[in-house]
XYZ file of C-alpha atoms in Angstrom:
604
model
C 0.000 0.000 0.000
C 1.578 3.281 -1.032
C 2.405 5.792 1.678
C 0.227 8.875 1.811
C 1.750 12.283 2.567
C 1.697 13.155 6.257
C 0.239 16.541 7.131
C 1.836 18.218 10.135
C -0.461 20.251 12.308
C 0.638 23.872 12.537
C 1.548 24.837 16.085
C -0.988 27.137 17.709
C -1.070 29.074 20.946
C -3.897 30.757 22.792
C -3.332 34.046 24.594
C -5.639 36.172 26.710
C -5.116 39.845 27.569
C -6.877 40.704 30.821
C -4.964 43.778 31.974
C -4.754 46.767 29.685
C -1.815 49.119 29.707
C -3.176 52.305 28.143
C -1.722 54.563 25.457
C 1.798 54.007 24.111
C 2.733 55.789 20.899
C 6.227 54.333 20.479
C 7.462 52.075 17.653
C 7.457 48.943 19.838
C 4.788 48.474 22.483
C 3.360 45.638 24.567
C 0.425 43.620 23.237
C -1.860 45.017 25.951
C -1.047 48.634 25.059
C -2.541 50.802 22.327
C -0.820 52.868 19.682
C -3.848 55.094 19.282
C -7.147 55.593 21.045
C -9.985 58.020 21.557
C -12.190 58.616 24.592
C -10.737 55.840 26.740
C -10.004 55.811 30.462
C -8.139 53.995 33.251
C -11.004 54.451 35.712
C -11.941 50.749 35.616
C -8.394 49.363 35.513
C -7.444 46.590 34.785
C -10.549 46.722 32.584
C -10.345 48.909 29.481
C -13.255 51.351 29.561
C -14.617 54.426 27.859
C -14.440 57.718 29.743
C -17.398 59.163 31.638
C -19.851 61.365 29.842
C -19.061 64.997 30.401
C -21.483 67.679 31.515
C -22.180 71.022 29.853
C -22.441 73.653 32.581
C -23.142 76.631 30.351
C -22.161 78.234 27.043
C -20.252 81.511 26.888
C -19.954 84.065 24.116
C -16.407 85.271 24.865
C -14.700 83.137 27.565
C -11.773 84.932 29.202
C -11.047 82.787 32.246
C -12.308 80.500 34.997
C -11.440 80.138 38.686
C -12.797 78.492 41.827
C -13.192 79.472 45.472
C -16.329 78.690 47.459
C -18.010 78.612 44.042
C -17.021 78.946 40.415
C -16.030 82.241 38.824
C -15.773 82.862 35.135
C -15.202 85.909 32.952
C -17.289 86.373 29.824
C -16.095 89.295 27.750
C -15.926 92.187 30.218
C -18.228 90.630 32.834
C -17.462 88.587 35.945
C -19.823 85.800 37.052
C -19.852 84.290 40.545
C -21.865 81.105 41.110
C -23.538 81.718 37.762
C -24.659 85.242 38.695
C -23.378 88.433 37.096
C -21.386 90.723 39.390
C -23.164 93.962 38.565
C -21.225 97.190 38.409
C -17.852 95.571 37.727
C -16.504 95.987 34.197
C -13.241 94.350 33.167
C -11.107 94.651 30.060
C -11.950 92.179 27.297
C -8.801 90.052 27.600
C -7.667 86.673 29.013
C -7.475 86.721 32.805
C -5.294 85.353 35.546
C -7.313 84.901 38.730
C -5.664 84.305 42.092
C -7.390 83.346 45.346
C -6.194 84.969 48.574
C -8.371 84.602 51.646
C -11.801 85.989 50.803
C -10.384 87.855 47.820
C -10.394 86.866 44.177
C -7.699 88.923 42.428
C -8.005 89.500 38.691
C -5.096 90.359 36.396
C -4.150 92.241 34.263
C -7.004 94.477 35.502
C -5.602 94.566 39.075
C -9.100 94.234 40.475
C -10.311 92.423 43.595
C -13.654 90.798 44.461
C -14.452 90.025 48.089
C -16.532 86.850 48.377
C -17.428 87.625 51.993
C -19.440 90.767 51.227
C -19.495 90.843 47.379
C -17.613 94.151 47.276
C -15.030 94.876 44.629
C -12.539 97.546 43.682
C -9.133 98.384 42.283
C -5.904 97.289 43.893
C -4.252 100.442 42.622
C -5.355 103.941 43.634
C -4.539 107.447 42.443
C -5.494 110.935 43.593
C -4.576 114.049 41.626
C -5.171 117.447 43.228
C -6.833 119.805 40.798
C -4.907 122.792 39.530
C -6.941 125.119 41.689
C -6.718 122.956 44.800
C -4.741 124.127 47.822
C -1.944 121.900 49.135
C -0.345 122.635 52.508
C 2.667 120.786 53.957
C 3.547 121.159 57.634
C 5.965 119.515 60.049
C 3.965 117.459 62.567
C 4.201 114.970 65.399
C 3.351 111.265 64.855
C -0.280 111.917 65.851
C -0.563 114.681 63.248
C -0.521 117.604 65.663
C 1.706 120.515 64.715
C 4.999 121.384 66.370
C 5.690 124.872 67.590
C 7.655 127.133 65.292
C 11.271 125.875 65.265
C 14.376 127.902 64.669
C 16.018 127.077 61.343
C 19.748 127.737 61.243
C 23.188 126.197 60.999
C 24.109 127.409 64.493
C 22.612 126.680 67.876
C 20.018 129.214 69.065
C 21.104 131.462 71.938
C 19.532 131.199 75.415
C 17.215 128.242 74.617
C 14.384 127.260 76.984
C 13.330 123.732 77.832
C 11.371 122.249 74.908
C 12.519 124.741 72.254
C 12.864 123.325 68.729
C 15.738 123.844 66.329
C 16.168 122.513 62.784
C 19.882 121.985 62.409
C 20.899 122.703 58.798
C 24.652 122.226 59.201
C 24.550 118.920 57.361
C 22.965 118.120 54.034
C 20.327 116.100 55.875
C 18.574 118.484 58.241
C 17.771 117.338 61.763
C 15.019 118.450 64.149
C 16.324 118.894 67.713
C 14.703 119.790 71.022
C 16.418 121.500 73.967
C 16.576 119.643 77.308
C 17.313 121.642 80.452
C 18.100 118.400 82.309
C 21.089 117.711 80.085
C 21.667 121.269 78.824
C 21.848 119.843 75.323
C 19.977 119.764 72.033
C 18.509 116.262 71.687
C 17.789 115.010 68.134
C 14.238 113.860 67.402
C 15.020 110.742 65.363
C 11.814 110.528 63.326
C 9.900 113.454 61.920
C 6.716 113.599 59.903
C 5.100 115.892 57.387
C 1.382 116.368 56.983
C 0.240 116.989 53.416
C -3.244 118.446 53.441
C -5.563 118.860 50.456
C -9.192 118.113 49.709
C -9.775 114.311 49.320
C -6.045 113.601 49.143
C -6.368 110.602 51.486
C -9.793 109.351 50.397
C -8.502 106.209 48.624
C -5.726 105.246 51.011
C -5.211 103.551 54.363
C -2.595 103.795 57.081
C 0.685 102.081 56.157
C -0.052 102.071 52.442
C 3.031 102.410 50.273
C 2.521 105.297 47.840
C 4.367 107.414 45.316
C 4.074 111.202 45.564
C 4.915 113.587 42.735
C 4.431 117.251 41.917
C 5.303 118.790 45.282
C 7.518 121.856 45.325
C 9.740 120.303 48.002
C 11.716 117.600 46.251
C 12.333 115.621 49.454
C 8.594 114.921 49.672
C 8.402 113.399 46.200
C 9.057 109.700 45.641
C 8.092 106.547 47.555
C 6.609 106.919 51.042
C 4.707 105.016 53.712
C 1.513 106.654 54.968
C 1.798 106.818 58.755
C -1.476 108.670 59.069
C -4.447 109.039 56.742
C -7.597 111.151 56.787
C -9.966 112.098 54.018
C -8.193 115.433 53.522
C -4.636 114.683 54.618
C -1.837 112.139 54.590
C 1.216 111.915 56.884
C 4.623 110.739 55.660
C 8.011 110.389 57.304
C 10.091 113.405 56.235
C 11.365 116.782 57.398
C 10.805 120.288 56.025
C 12.257 123.550 57.284
C 9.051 125.516 57.038
C 5.446 125.203 56.010
C 4.982 124.827 52.275
C 1.919 125.863 50.268
C 1.125 125.399 46.593
C -1.832 125.181 44.245
C -2.589 121.788 42.679
C -0.220 119.702 40.608
C 0.191 116.965 43.245
C -0.429 113.278 42.563
C -0.492 110.432 45.106
C -0.674 106.858 43.802
C -0.579 103.332 45.184
C 0.895 101.160 42.442
C 0.928 97.437 41.742
C 3.721 96.194 39.458
C 2.908 94.740 36.058
C 3.483 90.997 36.332
C 3.377 88.039 33.954
C 2.441 85.188 36.333
C 0.997 85.204 39.834
C 0.396 82.759 42.682
C -0.602 82.935 46.348
C 1.562 81.466 49.093
C 1.498 81.972 52.875
C -0.943 84.900 52.712
C 1.047 86.787 50.105
C 0.576 87.157 46.365
C 3.773 86.545 44.422
C 4.462 87.621 40.861
C 7.216 87.973 38.294
C 8.088 90.400 35.527
C 10.032 89.297 32.454
C 10.631 92.875 31.309
C 12.432 93.709 34.570
C 13.587 90.163 35.402
C 12.226 90.642 38.900
C 10.159 88.699 41.432
C 7.734 90.449 43.791
C 5.613 89.694 46.837
C 2.884 91.877 48.287
C 2.679 93.015 51.888
C 1.548 90.220 54.211
C -2.207 89.822 53.844
C -2.534 92.955 51.705
C -2.570 92.503 47.911
C -2.980 96.249 47.449
C 0.516 97.047 48.712
C 3.716 96.060 46.908
C 5.984 98.957 47.940
C 5.982 98.826 51.735
C 9.517 98.479 53.089
C 9.567 99.300 56.805
C 12.038 96.639 57.936
C 9.333 94.486 59.550
C 8.049 90.961 58.945
C 4.955 92.155 57.075
C 6.929 94.081 54.430
C 6.599 93.696 50.695
C 9.455 91.996 48.850
C 11.271 92.425 45.532
C 14.361 90.784 44.085
C 16.155 90.714 40.738
C 17.275 87.385 39.255
C 20.279 86.937 37.003
C 19.146 84.180 34.646
C 18.525 84.754 30.969
C 15.169 84.514 29.251
C 11.551 85.256 30.063
C 9.574 83.786 32.906
C 7.260 81.014 31.673
C 5.147 80.085 34.695
C 4.669 80.126 38.455
C 3.391 77.708 41.087
C 3.545 76.917 44.788
C 4.838 73.659 46.226
C 4.353 73.016 49.949
C 5.285 76.454 51.189
C 7.790 77.155 48.436
C 7.166 79.617 45.609
C 8.411 78.453 42.209
C 9.064 80.678 39.212
C 10.001 78.925 35.976
C 11.887 79.813 32.854
C 12.326 77.305 30.052
C 15.731 76.254 31.370
C 15.605 77.348 35.008
C 13.650 77.000 38.204
C 13.786 79.810 40.789
C 12.742 78.454 44.180
C 11.942 80.878 47.013
C 12.060 79.684 50.599
C 11.655 81.457 53.933
C 8.747 82.948 55.856
C 9.594 86.669 56.217
C 11.379 89.096 53.885
C 14.474 89.037 56.096
C 15.064 85.336 55.376
C 13.531 84.934 51.921
C 16.098 83.128 49.787
C 16.079 82.539 46.026
C 17.680 79.298 44.824
C 18.262 78.927 41.090
C 18.200 75.401 39.649
C 19.237 74.802 36.011
C 16.713 72.206 34.822
C 13.847 71.664 32.419
C 11.391 74.434 33.165
C 7.950 75.218 31.837
C 7.675 75.582 28.083
C 6.749 79.062 26.913
C 2.988 79.126 26.344
C 2.337 76.195 28.707
C 2.081 78.152 31.960
C -1.409 76.720 32.520
C -0.027 73.163 32.528
C 1.272 73.533 36.118
C -0.901 71.316 38.334
C -0.354 69.620 41.696
C -1.582 66.001 41.732
C -0.839 63.510 44.498
C 1.943 65.569 46.049
C 3.760 66.070 42.738
C 3.782 69.114 40.485
C 3.212 68.297 36.801
C 3.922 70.602 33.883
C 4.731 70.727 30.174
C 8.401 71.322 29.413
C 9.785 71.849 25.915
C 10.554 68.175 25.269
C 8.462 66.294 27.810
C 5.842 66.384 30.508
C 7.651 66.518 33.834
C 6.846 65.786 37.455
C 8.537 67.780 40.224
C 8.739 66.476 43.795
C 10.942 69.118 45.388
C 14.252 67.837 44.018
C 14.615 67.719 40.222
C 11.941 67.214 37.546
C 11.579 63.766 35.956
C 9.951 62.787 32.676
C 6.577 61.010 32.819
C 5.595 61.257 29.156
C 7.773 58.585 27.518
C 4.678 56.755 26.261
C 3.470 59.752 24.279
C 6.219 58.971 21.778
C 8.328 61.473 19.887
C 5.431 63.709 18.819
C 6.119 67.373 19.617
C 3.334 69.062 21.567
C 2.918 72.708 22.611
C 0.470 74.965 24.413
C -0.269 72.708 27.365
C -3.262 73.480 29.606
C -3.579 71.171 32.612
C -5.944 70.178 35.386
C -6.004 67.668 38.208
C -8.719 65.420 39.607
C -7.990 62.811 42.266
C -5.146 60.636 40.861
C -5.329 62.029 37.335
C -3.454 64.757 35.504
C -5.329 66.104 32.474
C -3.525 68.048 29.775
C -4.761 69.559 26.525
C -2.029 70.344 23.988
C -1.398 70.782 20.254
C 0.777 68.674 17.953
C 2.924 69.987 15.091
C 0.110 69.420 12.587
C -2.137 71.775 14.556
C -4.393 69.065 16.003
C -5.355 69.265 19.682
C -5.380 66.333 22.074
C -6.684 65.752 25.579
C -4.433 63.270 27.398
C -4.902 61.892 30.902
C -2.095 60.521 33.066
C -3.127 58.255 35.924
C -0.431 59.043 38.466
C -1.265 56.021 40.642
C -1.087 53.488 37.788
C 1.478 55.240 35.602
C -0.841 54.915 32.576
C -1.666 57.392 29.819
C -4.967 57.533 27.945
C -6.075 59.795 25.133
C -9.573 61.158 25.389
C -10.241 63.323 22.324
C -9.278 66.480 20.431
C -10.377 68.935 23.119
C -8.699 72.339 23.024
C -9.035 73.636 26.583
C -8.536 77.320 27.375
C -8.319 76.776 31.130
C -9.077 74.125 33.766
C -10.027 74.358 37.424
C -10.870 71.792 40.109
C -13.804 72.437 42.417
C -15.852 70.253 44.786
C -14.449 66.971 43.454
C -14.955 67.865 39.793
C -12.723 69.206 37.042
C -14.175 71.982 34.905
C -12.676 73.377 31.713
C -13.519 75.880 28.993
C -13.659 74.354 25.512
C -12.035 76.795 23.084
C -13.997 75.509 20.081
C -17.512 75.312 21.533
C -17.022 77.981 24.261
C -18.742 75.633 26.710
C -17.812 75.175 30.356
C -17.544 71.395 30.666
C -17.265 69.019 33.633
C -15.202 65.896 32.977
C -17.407 63.576 35.059
C -20.754 65.002 34.059
C -21.676 67.288 36.954
C -24.116 69.991 35.951
C -23.806 72.254 39.007
C -21.440 73.072 41.847
C -23.939 74.896 44.044
C -23.848 73.271 47.469
C -27.440 74.096 48.386
C -30.144 73.413 45.846
C -27.807 71.861 43.242
C -29.434 73.991 40.561
C -28.097 73.898 37.026
C -26.374 77.049 35.895
C -27.936 76.872 32.456
C -31.095 74.820 31.967
C -31.267 75.772 28.282
C -27.720 75.206 27.039
C -26.489 72.905 29.807
C -26.951 69.190 30.269
C -25.212 65.835 29.893
C -23.070 65.005 26.906
C -24.494 62.843 24.114
C -23.033 59.454 23.178
C -19.582 59.770 21.647
C -17.397 57.747 19.313
C -14.535 55.792 20.848
C -11.844 53.442 19.581
C -8.637 51.664 20.508
C -5.950 50.561 18.064
C -3.343 48.024 19.088
C 0.290 48.066 18.119
C 1.706 45.476 15.725
C 0.869 42.019 17.046
C 3.245 39.200 16.173
C 6.519 41.109 16.193
C 7.955 38.664 18.712
C 7.549 35.725 16.300
C 9.888 35.806 13.297
C 7.872 33.329 11.177
C 4.729 33.972 9.197
C 1.601 33.316 11.265
C -2.180 33.213 11.345
C -4.404 34.992 13.835
C -7.097 32.364 13.614
C -9.466 33.315 16.422
C -10.320 36.550 18.236
C -12.772 36.757 21.136
C -13.823 39.774 23.204
C -15.392 39.786 26.639
C -17.145 43.106 27.052
C -19.972 45.008 28.657
C -21.985 47.839 27.054
C -24.369 50.429 28.448
C -27.062 49.651 25.878
C -27.533 47.373 22.853
C -25.145 48.517 20.159
C -22.912 47.530 17.276
C -19.171 47.160 17.846
C -16.795 47.401 14.878
C -13.576 45.356 14.891
C -11.037 46.082 12.179
C -7.872 44.250 11.132
C -4.862 45.535 9.242
C -2.236 43.083 7.967
C 1.443 43.754 7.334
C 1.143 47.549 7.615
C -1.434 47.843 4.840
C -3.285 51.146 4.678
C -6.809 49.715 4.599
C -8.765 48.050 7.396
C -10.787 44.851 7.052
C -13.783 45.531 9.285
C -16.192 43.200 11.039
C -19.318 44.356 12.856
C -20.693 42.653 15.941
C -24.141 43.235 17.378
C -24.048 43.227 21.181
C -27.528 43.010 22.703
C -26.804 41.945 26.258
C -24.391 43.273 28.855
C -21.231 41.467 29.928
C -20.805 38.730 27.393
C -18.118 37.086 25.284
C -18.366 37.580 21.530
C -16.424 35.848 18.795
C -15.093 38.085 16.063
C -15.765 36.625 12.588
C -12.232 36.703 11.242
C -10.885 34.995 8.127
C -7.359 33.823 8.995
C -4.766 35.464 6.797
C -1.107 34.574 6.664
C 0.942 37.585 7.723
C 4.040 38.795 9.494
C 2.132 41.089 11.849
C -1.350 42.453 12.390
C -3.173 45.313 14.077
C -6.657 45.356 15.535
C -8.979 48.296 16.051
C -12.140 48.204 18.180
C -14.658 51.051 18.000
C -18.162 51.948 19.069
C -20.413 54.790 20.144
C -21.895 53.794 23.525
C -20.254 53.285 26.876
C -18.227 50.074 26.906
C -15.916 48.062 29.141
C -13.591 45.451 27.657
C -12.619 42.754 30.169
C -10.393 40.629 27.982
C -9.164 39.961 24.462
C -8.475 36.325 23.546
C -6.545 35.331 20.442
C -5.255 32.170 18.875
C -2.021 32.384 16.883
C -0.949 29.585 14.551
C 2.421 29.287 12.866
C 2.431 29.830 9.133
C 5.861 28.621 8.049
C 8.773 30.619 6.735
C 8.306 34.186 5.592
C 7.012 34.922 2.108
C 8.788 38.220 1.635
C 12.400 37.276 2.135
C 14.687 39.054 -0.332
C 17.239 36.841 -2.132
C 20.665 36.879 -0.500
C 23.612 37.677 -2.740
C 27.128 36.749 -1.552
C 29.826 38.972 -2.993
C 33.552 38.451 -2.623
C 35.734 41.504 -2.168
C 34.937 45.012 -0.929
C 31.435 46.431 -0.986
C 30.839 49.572 -3.061
C 31.822 52.651 -1.144
C 34.198 50.801 1.206
C 37.441 51.021 -0.746
C 39.010 48.709 -3.301
C 40.353 51.256 -5.762
C 39.045 51.834 -9.265
């Protein structure tokens, strides 16, 4: 009996993926990771799930900023809203805002305006009074309580036959000194501190005691410049100075309390801190007083200013456990200390915040995350470390970040101009891509993350909350607000089969999944880096079930799979059977050549 040919069974192996590793956009990734995805989340880890539906809080016409204190603030055009209600009477400039919380105050830049949440009052941080040209201005030498001295003698020699308590202004030195005669010592005793009262109608109406002000226009030059107000009334101010005699003039006097122009601001230890790129300086306001930035009395409550020597513009600011951090693209300036006398600036050469990504600075789980020029970094008080390796070598810019529980959200733009919303789970170390959201700003409030969508101008909540009001939980906008509709989602694997050098068959694919409602899931396959997908559609009518994907085995070197849908879904596992397919079909013929290869020598 003749022998029949013997057919060898191709070796096959079954594999099941039950723990999913998130987004990884590098050339070689694990089989449980995904080269691309949209609207996926790590919230159900190790299960692969779609993100939560977002909520639409309201729609704005011209969004200029968002902030949170006891309730949400946002700026629409020139108007400020608090808890969804317009703050009447307050008009801002129509420009993007920085808003800083300090105690009961919300501080708004570049307008230099404050809003007090305790009593709903508002006003300007800066103040200026100009005495009209026909207004009378009188300057007199006074005691600390504002009462006038007697008439002193002004000369460069001691008065003859003085009586106890007589006053003499000694002009022998360039700096004049007020002295008083003491019979007990038979000597002229210097009065160390003298004051001048500047009186004019309404000159002190906008100021308070110990404000730091700038005075100009007075006929006595020594009274012009920076001063502290040691006494204030509606029609007078008192400064520390000395004059030889009473001075009178008509108008021309200006008194102003100024706040420096600053690029980035933060609050730390009851002070507002800011930086100026044009002057390369860092500032802090007076303790507990954001109106005063020029008070230098040598006490613990003083304002603070310092110049830094590094090159380049400031690119962002943040606080980190009592430390104030000011970033440039290649430097970190760290300020420590608790009073101006021991404030210390430490400069660290390191990867700083990328220019234009100042809003990416967010504290999540005791680490500060931000977008640097070449990576997303995490700072823990020592040196920044990269956390964005799995985003691949794509260049992103314009990062805007937010934090919610363990997650760091960041919206940024790639070199092609497309925007992406990525989420980094700091506890799991996993990245997921949500969608193409372009966020203008993000803020966390009452366990929810809110952001302004630049394209739709909507204020969105990432987990679907429609209100942050603690009382009646009312919606801010019953007309334009509401939950998000169903959205498209997908995940695309990397190249499967790269660990097996031979040709192979993916002969069986099974998915265990759960869906929110009956739907159709699309599963696509791409073989050997082809451009087109071979799609299969699966109807899923019941929750939590295993479905077999109708796949026609195709001999290949490697394969990709893409799963997509449009209702909420959780994928528990992916099972696959791989069978060997023999030697490769695309091997190029090998040519053996004796002698040197072209370009490596050998003469003519």
